[in-house]
């Protein structure tokens, strides 16, 4: 998000809300919801702002893959036009989406809700940068639904290259666990309910009806990825230890088992205290060898100064 544009936002600034599915083509929940709302937009229309519906990576949806050439959600700052014949598909899509958001910006600020699913036990997670407006909106969503977790990324490539960086504000909605390429009725309903809640909070924000958020609201601040240890040889393999599996957002104690090798050897946590792993054993991150990411729980007010 562009700090110079978001730091002065106040009530009523968001005039267009993009609801985006299919940023990753094998996360079908968001695609299905967006297509449904394209047929019947009533559930996502509000008086305070215009709603735009977008399937972000239709070619990856068609092939049921995360991306075609590269991750669209890491393509929004690398969007310099390349040679037409060699430009990655997602770089072109990032430019088209950025242009569409820029056109909408003529009416006022643009907010983006980006719909994702995870194979990890992420529950209902709002992913955002540390922009105070985004954090405030996320805290109000969590006030409506205490099971929601807020996962905030400090400035960096990962967050600055994502789709929401093309908007003036935004959150990602990450729901899991669900396998890639799969639709589940319960997950569809959870995602639709999450979008409704975000829209309701945005509308209250637009009408100036939002009180300050609870400063004690828990936020999980991203710190670092943890990578799989290298296998010792061709006969070795490493996977997440069964005691860590599905324990996303839970405190990780010193010495807790985190990995196991094929021969049964256990690898224990030796990092700093007070941390929680998230995106544990996420299928989409195998190609980057990321086993999980480490977050640190903080209170909202620690990020709002
Ligand atoms: Zn995704």
Short mmCIF file of N, CA, C and O and ligand atoms in Angstrom, two decimals, residues 24 27 66 116, ligand 1:
data_model
loop_
_atom_site.label_atom_id
_atom_site.label_comp_id
_atom_site.label_asym_id
_atom_site.label_seq_id
_atom_site.Cartn_x
_atom_site.Cartn_y
_atom_site.Cartn_z
N UNK A 24 -5.12 -16.48 -7.25
CA UNK A 24 -4.47 -17.78 -7.45
C UNK A 24 -5.51 -18.71 -8.08
O UNK A 24 -6.60 -18.92 -7.53
N UNK A 27 -7.49 -21.64 -6.33
CA UNK A 27 -8.25 -21.36 -5.11
C UNK A 27 -9.66 -20.98 -5.55
O UNK A 27 -9.98 -19.83 -5.82
N UNK A 66 -1.98 -22.36 -9.67
CA UNK A 66 -1.80 -21.13 -8.88
C UNK A 66 -1.53 -19.95 -9.81
O UNK A 66 -2.03 -18.86 -9.61
N UNK A 116 -8.72 -15.59 -0.83
CA UNK A 116 -7.78 -16.71 -0.95
C UNK A 116 -8.23 -17.88 -0.09
O UNK A 116 -9.00 -17.71 0.86
ZN1 LIG B 1 -3.94 -17.53 -2.56
#
